[in-house]
PDB file of C-alpha atoms in Angstrom:
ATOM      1  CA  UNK F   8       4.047  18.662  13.444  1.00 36.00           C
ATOM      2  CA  UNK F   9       1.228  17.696  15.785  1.00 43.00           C
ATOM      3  CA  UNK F  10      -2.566  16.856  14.912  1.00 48.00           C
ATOM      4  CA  UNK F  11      -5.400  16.878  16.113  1.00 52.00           C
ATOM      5  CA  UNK F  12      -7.056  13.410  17.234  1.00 52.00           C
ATOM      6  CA  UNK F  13     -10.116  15.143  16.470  1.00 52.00           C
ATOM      7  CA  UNK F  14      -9.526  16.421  13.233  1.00 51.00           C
ATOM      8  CA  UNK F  15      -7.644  13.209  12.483  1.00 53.00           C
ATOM      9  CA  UNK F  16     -11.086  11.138  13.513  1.00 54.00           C
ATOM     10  CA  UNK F  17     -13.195  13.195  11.383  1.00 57.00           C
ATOM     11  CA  UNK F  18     -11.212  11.467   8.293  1.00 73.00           C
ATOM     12  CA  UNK F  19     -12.666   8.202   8.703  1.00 77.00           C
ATOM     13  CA  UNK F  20     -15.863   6.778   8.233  1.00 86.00           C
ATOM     14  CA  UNK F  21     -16.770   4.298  10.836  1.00 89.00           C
ATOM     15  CA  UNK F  22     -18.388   0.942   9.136  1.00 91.00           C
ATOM     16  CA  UNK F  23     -19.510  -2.337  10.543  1.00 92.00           C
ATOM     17  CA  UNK F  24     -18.037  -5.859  10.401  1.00 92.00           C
ATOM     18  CA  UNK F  25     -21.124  -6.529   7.938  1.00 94.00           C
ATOM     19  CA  UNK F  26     -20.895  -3.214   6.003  1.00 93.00           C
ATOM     20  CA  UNK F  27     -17.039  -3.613   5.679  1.00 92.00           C
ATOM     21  CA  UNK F  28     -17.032  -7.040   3.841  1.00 94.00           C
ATOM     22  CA  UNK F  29     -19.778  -5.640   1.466  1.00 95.00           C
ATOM     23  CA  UNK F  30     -17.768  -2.636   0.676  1.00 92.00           C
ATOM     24  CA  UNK F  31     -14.684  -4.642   0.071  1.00 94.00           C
ATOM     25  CA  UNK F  32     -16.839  -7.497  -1.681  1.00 96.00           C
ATOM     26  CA  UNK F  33     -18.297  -4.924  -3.647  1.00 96.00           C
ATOM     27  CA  UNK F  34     -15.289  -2.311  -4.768  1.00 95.00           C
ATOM     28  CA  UNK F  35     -12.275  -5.221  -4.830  1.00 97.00           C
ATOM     29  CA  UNK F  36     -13.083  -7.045  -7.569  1.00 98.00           C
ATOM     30  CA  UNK F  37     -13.822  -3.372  -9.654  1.00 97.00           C
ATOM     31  CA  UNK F  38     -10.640  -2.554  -8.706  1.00 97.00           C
ATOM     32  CA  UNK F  39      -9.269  -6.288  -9.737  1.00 98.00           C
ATOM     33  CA  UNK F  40     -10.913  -5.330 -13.476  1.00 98.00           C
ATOM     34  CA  UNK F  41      -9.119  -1.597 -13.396  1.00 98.00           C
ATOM     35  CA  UNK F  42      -5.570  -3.860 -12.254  1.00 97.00           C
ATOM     36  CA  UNK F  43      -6.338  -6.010 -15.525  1.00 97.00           C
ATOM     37  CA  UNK F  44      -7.157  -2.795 -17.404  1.00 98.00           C
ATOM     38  CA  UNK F  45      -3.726  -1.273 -16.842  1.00 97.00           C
ATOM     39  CA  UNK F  46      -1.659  -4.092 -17.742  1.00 97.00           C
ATOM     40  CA  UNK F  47      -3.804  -4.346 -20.985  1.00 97.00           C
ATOM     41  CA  UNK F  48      -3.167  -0.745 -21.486  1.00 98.00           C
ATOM     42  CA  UNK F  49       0.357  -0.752 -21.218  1.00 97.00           C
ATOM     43  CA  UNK F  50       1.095  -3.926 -23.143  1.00 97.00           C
ATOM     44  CA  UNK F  51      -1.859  -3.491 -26.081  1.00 97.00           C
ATOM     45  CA  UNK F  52      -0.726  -3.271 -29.883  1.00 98.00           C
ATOM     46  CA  UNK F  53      -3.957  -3.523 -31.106  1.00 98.00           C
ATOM     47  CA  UNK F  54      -5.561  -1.945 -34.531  1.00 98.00           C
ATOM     48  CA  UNK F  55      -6.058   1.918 -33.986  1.00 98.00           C
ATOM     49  CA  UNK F  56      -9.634   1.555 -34.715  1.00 98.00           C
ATOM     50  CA  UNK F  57      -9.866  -0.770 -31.000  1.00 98.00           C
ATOM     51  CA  UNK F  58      -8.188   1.689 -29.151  1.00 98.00           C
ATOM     52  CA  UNK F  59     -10.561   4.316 -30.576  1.00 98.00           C
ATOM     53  CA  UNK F  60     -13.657   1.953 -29.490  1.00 98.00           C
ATOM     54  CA  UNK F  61     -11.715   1.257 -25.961  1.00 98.00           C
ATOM     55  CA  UNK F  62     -10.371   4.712 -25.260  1.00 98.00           C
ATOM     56  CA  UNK F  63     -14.414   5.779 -25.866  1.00 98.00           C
ATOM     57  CA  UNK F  64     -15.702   3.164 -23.441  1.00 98.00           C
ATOM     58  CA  UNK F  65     -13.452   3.778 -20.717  1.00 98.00           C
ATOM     59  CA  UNK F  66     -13.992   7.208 -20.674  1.00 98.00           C
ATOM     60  CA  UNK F  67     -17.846   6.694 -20.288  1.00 98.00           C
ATOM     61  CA  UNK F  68     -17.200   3.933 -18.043  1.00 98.00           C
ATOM     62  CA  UNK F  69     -15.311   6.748 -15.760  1.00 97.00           C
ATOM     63  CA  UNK F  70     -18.142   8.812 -15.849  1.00 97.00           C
ATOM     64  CA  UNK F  71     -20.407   6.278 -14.858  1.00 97.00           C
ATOM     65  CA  UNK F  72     -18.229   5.831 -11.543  1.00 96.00           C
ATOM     66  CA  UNK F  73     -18.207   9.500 -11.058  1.00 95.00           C
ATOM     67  CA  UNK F  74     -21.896   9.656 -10.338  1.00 95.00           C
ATOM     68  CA  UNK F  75     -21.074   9.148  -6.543  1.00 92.00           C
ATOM     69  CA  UNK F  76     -17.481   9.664  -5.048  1.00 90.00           C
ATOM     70  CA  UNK F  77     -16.563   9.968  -1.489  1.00 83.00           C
ATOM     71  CA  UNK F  78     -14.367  12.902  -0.749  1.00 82.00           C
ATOM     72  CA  UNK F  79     -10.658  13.041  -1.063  1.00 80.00           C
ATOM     73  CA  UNK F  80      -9.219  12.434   2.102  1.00 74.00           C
ATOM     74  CA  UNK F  81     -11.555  10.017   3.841  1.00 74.00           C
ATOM     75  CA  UNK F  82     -11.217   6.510   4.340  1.00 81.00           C
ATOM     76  CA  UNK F  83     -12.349   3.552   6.568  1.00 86.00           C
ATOM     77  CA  UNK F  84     -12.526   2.604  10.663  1.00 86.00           C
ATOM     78  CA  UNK F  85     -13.653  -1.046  11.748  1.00 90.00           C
ATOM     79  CA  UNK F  86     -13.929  -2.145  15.531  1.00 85.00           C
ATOM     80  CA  UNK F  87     -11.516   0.904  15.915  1.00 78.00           C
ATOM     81  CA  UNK F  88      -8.784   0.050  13.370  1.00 82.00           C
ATOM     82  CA  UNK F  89      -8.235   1.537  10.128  1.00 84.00           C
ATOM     83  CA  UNK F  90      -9.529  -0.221   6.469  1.00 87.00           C
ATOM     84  CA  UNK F  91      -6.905   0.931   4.173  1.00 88.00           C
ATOM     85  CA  UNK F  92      -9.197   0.593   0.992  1.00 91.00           C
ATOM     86  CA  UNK F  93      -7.369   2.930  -0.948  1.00 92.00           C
ATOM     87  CA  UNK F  94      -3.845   2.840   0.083  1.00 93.00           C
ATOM     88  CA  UNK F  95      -1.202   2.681  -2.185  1.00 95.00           C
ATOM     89  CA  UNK F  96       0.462  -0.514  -1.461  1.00 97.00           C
ATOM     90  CA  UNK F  97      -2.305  -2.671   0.506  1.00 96.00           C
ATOM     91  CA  UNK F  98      -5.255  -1.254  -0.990  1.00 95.00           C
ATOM     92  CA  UNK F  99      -8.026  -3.606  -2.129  1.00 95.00           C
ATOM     93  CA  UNK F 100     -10.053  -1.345  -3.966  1.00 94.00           C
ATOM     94  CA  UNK F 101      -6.929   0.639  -5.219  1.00 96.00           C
ATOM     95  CA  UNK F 102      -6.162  -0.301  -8.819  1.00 97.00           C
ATOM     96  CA  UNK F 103      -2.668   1.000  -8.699  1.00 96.00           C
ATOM     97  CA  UNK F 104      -1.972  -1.159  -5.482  1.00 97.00           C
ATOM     98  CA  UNK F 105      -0.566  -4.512  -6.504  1.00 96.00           C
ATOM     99  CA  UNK F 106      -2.050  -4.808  -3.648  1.00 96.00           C
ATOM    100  CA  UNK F 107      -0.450  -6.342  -0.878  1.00 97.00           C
ATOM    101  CA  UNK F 108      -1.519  -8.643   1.726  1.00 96.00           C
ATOM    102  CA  UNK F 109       0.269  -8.503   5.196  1.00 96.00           C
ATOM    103  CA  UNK F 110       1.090 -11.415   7.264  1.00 96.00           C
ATOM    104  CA  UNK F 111       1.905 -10.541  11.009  1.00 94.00           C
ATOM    105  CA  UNK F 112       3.617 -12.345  13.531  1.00 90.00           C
ATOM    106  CA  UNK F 113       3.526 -12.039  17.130  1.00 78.00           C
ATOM    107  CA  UNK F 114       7.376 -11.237  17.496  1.00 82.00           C
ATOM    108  CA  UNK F 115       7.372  -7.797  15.392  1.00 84.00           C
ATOM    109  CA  UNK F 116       7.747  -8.907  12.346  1.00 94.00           C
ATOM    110  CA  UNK F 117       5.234  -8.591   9.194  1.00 97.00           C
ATOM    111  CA  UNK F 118       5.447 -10.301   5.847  1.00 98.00           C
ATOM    112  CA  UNK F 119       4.198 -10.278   1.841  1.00 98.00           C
ATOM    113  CA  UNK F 120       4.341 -12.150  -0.894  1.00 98.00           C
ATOM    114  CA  UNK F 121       2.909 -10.476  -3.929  1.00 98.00           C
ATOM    115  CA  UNK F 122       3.319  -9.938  -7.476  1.00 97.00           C
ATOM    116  CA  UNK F 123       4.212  -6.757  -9.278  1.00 98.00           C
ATOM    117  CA  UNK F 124       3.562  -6.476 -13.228  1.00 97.00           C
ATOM    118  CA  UNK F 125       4.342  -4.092 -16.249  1.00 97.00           C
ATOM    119  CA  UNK F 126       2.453  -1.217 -14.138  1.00 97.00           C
ATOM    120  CA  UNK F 127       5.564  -0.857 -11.822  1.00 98.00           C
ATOM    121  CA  UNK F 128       8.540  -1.334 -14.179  1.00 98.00           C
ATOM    122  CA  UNK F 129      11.148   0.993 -14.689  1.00 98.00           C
ATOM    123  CA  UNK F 130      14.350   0.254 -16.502  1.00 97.00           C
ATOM    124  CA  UNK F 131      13.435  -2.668 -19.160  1.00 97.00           C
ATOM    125  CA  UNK F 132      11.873  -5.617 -17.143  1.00 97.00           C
ATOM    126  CA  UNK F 133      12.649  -4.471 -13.559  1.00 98.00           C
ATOM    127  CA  UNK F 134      10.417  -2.808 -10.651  1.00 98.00           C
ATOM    128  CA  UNK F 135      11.406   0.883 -10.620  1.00 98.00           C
ATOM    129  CA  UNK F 136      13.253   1.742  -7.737  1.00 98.00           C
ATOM    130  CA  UNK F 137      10.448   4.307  -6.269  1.00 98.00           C
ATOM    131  CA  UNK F 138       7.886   1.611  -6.117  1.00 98.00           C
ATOM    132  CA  UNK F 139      10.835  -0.584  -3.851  1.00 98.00           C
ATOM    133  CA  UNK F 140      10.704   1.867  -1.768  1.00 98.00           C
ATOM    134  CA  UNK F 141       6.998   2.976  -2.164  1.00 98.00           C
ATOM    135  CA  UNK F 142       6.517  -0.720  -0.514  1.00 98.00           C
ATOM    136  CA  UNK F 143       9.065  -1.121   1.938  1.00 98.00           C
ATOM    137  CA  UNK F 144       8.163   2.382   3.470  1.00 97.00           C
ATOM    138  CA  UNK F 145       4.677   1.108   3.929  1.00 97.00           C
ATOM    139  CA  UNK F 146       6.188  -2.424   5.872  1.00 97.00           C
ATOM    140  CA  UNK F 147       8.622  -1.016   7.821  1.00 97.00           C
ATOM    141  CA  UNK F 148       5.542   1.165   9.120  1.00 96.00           C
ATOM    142  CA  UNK F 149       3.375  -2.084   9.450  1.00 94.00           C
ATOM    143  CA  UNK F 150       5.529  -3.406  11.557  1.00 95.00           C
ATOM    144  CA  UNK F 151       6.643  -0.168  13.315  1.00 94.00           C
ATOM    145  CA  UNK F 152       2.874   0.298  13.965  1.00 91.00           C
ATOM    146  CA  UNK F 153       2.359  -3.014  15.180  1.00 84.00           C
ATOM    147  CA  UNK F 154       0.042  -3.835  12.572  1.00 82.00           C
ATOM    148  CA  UNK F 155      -1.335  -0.134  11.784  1.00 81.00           C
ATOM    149  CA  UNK F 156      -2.641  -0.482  15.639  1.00 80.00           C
ATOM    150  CA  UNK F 157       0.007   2.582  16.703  1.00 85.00           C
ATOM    151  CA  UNK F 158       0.257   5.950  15.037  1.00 85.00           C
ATOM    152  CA  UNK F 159       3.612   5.899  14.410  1.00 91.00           C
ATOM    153  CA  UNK F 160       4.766   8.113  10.963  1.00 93.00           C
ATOM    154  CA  UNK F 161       7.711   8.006   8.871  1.00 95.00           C
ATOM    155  CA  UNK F 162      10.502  10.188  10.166  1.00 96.00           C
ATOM    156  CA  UNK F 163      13.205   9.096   7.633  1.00 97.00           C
ATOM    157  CA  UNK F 164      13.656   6.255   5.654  1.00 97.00           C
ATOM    158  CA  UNK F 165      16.961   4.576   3.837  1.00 98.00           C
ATOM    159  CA  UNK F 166      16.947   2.653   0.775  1.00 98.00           C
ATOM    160  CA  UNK F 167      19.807   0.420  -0.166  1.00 98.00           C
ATOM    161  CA  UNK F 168      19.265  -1.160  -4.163  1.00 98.00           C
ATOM    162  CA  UNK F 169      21.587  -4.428  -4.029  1.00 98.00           C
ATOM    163  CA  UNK F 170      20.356  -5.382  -7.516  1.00 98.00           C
ATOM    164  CA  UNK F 171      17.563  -4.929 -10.011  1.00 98.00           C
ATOM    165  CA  UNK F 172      14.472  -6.491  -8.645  1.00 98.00           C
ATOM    166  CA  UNK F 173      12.655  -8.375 -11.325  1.00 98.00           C
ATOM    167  CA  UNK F 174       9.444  -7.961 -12.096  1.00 98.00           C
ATOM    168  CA  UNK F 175       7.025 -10.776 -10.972  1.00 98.00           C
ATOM    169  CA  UNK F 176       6.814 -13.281  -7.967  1.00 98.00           C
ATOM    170  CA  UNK F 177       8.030 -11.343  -5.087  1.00 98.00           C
ATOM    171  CA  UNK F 178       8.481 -11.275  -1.002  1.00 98.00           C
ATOM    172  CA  UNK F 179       8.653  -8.511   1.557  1.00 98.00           C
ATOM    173  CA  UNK F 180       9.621  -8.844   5.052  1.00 98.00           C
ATOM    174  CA  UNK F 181      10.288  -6.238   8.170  1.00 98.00           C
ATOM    175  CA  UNK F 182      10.644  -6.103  11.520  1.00 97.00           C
ATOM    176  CA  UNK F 183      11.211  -4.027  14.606  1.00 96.00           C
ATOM    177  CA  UNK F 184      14.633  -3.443  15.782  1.00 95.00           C
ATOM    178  CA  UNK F 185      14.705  -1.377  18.177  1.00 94.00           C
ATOM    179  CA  UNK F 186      12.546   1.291  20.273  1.00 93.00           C
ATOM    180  CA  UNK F 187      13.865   4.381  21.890  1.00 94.00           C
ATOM    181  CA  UNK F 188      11.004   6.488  23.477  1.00 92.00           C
ATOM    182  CA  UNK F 189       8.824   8.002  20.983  1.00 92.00           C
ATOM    183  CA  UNK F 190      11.328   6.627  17.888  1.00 95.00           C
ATOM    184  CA  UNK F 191      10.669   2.792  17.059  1.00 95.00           C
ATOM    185  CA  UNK F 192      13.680   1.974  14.240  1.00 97.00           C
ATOM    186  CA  UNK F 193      12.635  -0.972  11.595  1.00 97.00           C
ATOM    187  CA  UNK F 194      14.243  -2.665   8.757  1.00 98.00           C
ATOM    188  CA  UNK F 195      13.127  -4.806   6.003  1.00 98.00           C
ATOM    189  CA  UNK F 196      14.239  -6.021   2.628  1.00 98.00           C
ATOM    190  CA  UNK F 197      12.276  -6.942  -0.851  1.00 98.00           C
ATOM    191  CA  UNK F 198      13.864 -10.345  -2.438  1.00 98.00           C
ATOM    192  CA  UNK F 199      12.985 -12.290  -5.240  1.00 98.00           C
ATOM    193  CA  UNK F 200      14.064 -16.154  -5.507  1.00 97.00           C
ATOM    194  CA  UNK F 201      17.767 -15.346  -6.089  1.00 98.00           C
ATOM    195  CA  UNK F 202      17.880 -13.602  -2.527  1.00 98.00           C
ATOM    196  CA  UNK F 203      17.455  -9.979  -1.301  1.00 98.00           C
ATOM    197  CA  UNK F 204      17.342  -7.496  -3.916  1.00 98.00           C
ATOM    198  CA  UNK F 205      16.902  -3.990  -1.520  1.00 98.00           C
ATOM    199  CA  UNK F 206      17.735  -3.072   1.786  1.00 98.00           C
ATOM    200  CA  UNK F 207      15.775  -0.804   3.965  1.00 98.00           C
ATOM    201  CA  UNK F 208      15.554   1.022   7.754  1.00 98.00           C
ATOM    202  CA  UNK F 209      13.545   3.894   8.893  1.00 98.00           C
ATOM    203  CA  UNK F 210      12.758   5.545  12.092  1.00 97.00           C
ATOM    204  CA  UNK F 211       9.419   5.902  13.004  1.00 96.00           C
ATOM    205  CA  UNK F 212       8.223   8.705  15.170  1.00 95.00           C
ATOM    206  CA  UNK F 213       4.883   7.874  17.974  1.00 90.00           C
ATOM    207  CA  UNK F 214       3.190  11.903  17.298  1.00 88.00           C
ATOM    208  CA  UNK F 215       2.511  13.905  20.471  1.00 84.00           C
ATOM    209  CA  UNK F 216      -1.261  13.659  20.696  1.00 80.00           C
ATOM    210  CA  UNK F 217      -0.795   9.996  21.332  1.00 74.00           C
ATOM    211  CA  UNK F 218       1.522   9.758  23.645  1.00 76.00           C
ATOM    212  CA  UNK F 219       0.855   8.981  27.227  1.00 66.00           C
ATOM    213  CA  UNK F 220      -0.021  11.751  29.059  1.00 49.00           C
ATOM    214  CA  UNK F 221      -0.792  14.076  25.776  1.00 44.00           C
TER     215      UNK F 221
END
């Protein structure tokens, strides 16, 4: 499927240096409080009259923030590079991101070291297997990208679960393999401090409208 580099453009909202870092410095730590919030939430057993008063707070706290919303869909350019805000996995000012924060080097390769909490468990005390992937898909494509600097999407992606991955202190790393014309082919792995606890490659595909010549 091809897009449009225009279309794609009119997603993004082009910011300063100096608007950027109040943006951030502004919605980061509110999204820090939501993180907090969550964890609360899913670990609470507080009196039913608290979660009464709580349940009524946050709800008027959410319409509060509603006042003023950006539409769905757009997000962030600075100096001509994206500002993931609200991703998933490296989002600042995304309270389900953990979030991430990725370390390049100048060989291919891209690191993390992060910490994931009650809000991505799934069997009793371990990260749920679609958030393992949710993250390595997302630095495999780092590093694919060449630091998000390259459109280059997700053609397929393999996951390979060696083990439970606890929950808490955690690194990722990934790296480029191997490039053959529009396909760059990454790997990576998640490991906690017992070793490597999932495996993963991927191909990632360089779309027509930014190819050479396109």
């Amino acid at each position: 499927m091809t897009q449009d580099p225009g279309a794609l453009a009119a997603l993004f909202e082009v910011l300063s240096a100096a608007e950027a870092d109040r943006v951030t410095g502004l919605y980061a730590p509110l999204a820090e409080a939501v993180r907090e919030l969550l964890d609360a939430t899913i670990r609470t057993e507080v009196d039913d009259d608290v979660v009464t008063q709580a349940r009524t707070t946050i709800e008027a706290v959410t319409e509060m923030l509603r006042q003023r919303t950006r539409p769905v869909g757009v997000s962030y350019r600075v100096d001509g590079r994206p500002l993931p805000l609200g991703n998933a996995v490296v989002g600042a000012c995304n309270p389900i991101a953990p979030p991430l924060v990725v370390r390049h080097e100048g060989d291919g390769r891209c690191w993390a070291e992060f910490e994931l909490g009650s809000a991505y468990e799934g069997p009793p005390s371990l990260v749920h297997g679609g958030v393992s992937a949710l993250i390595l898909d997302h630095m495999l494509g780092e590093a694919a990208s060449e630091g998000l600097s390259k459109p280059r999407f997700t053609g397929t992606i393999t996951v390979r679960y060696l083990r439970g991955t606890p929950l808490g202190s955690l690194r990722c790393e990934a790296w480029i393999d191997r490039k053959e014309g529009v396909k760059v082919f990454a790997r990576g792995n998640i490991s906690d401090a017992n070793g490597v606890t999932v495996e993963s490659e991927g191909v990632f595909i360089e779309p027509a409208w930014a190819r050479d010549g396109q």
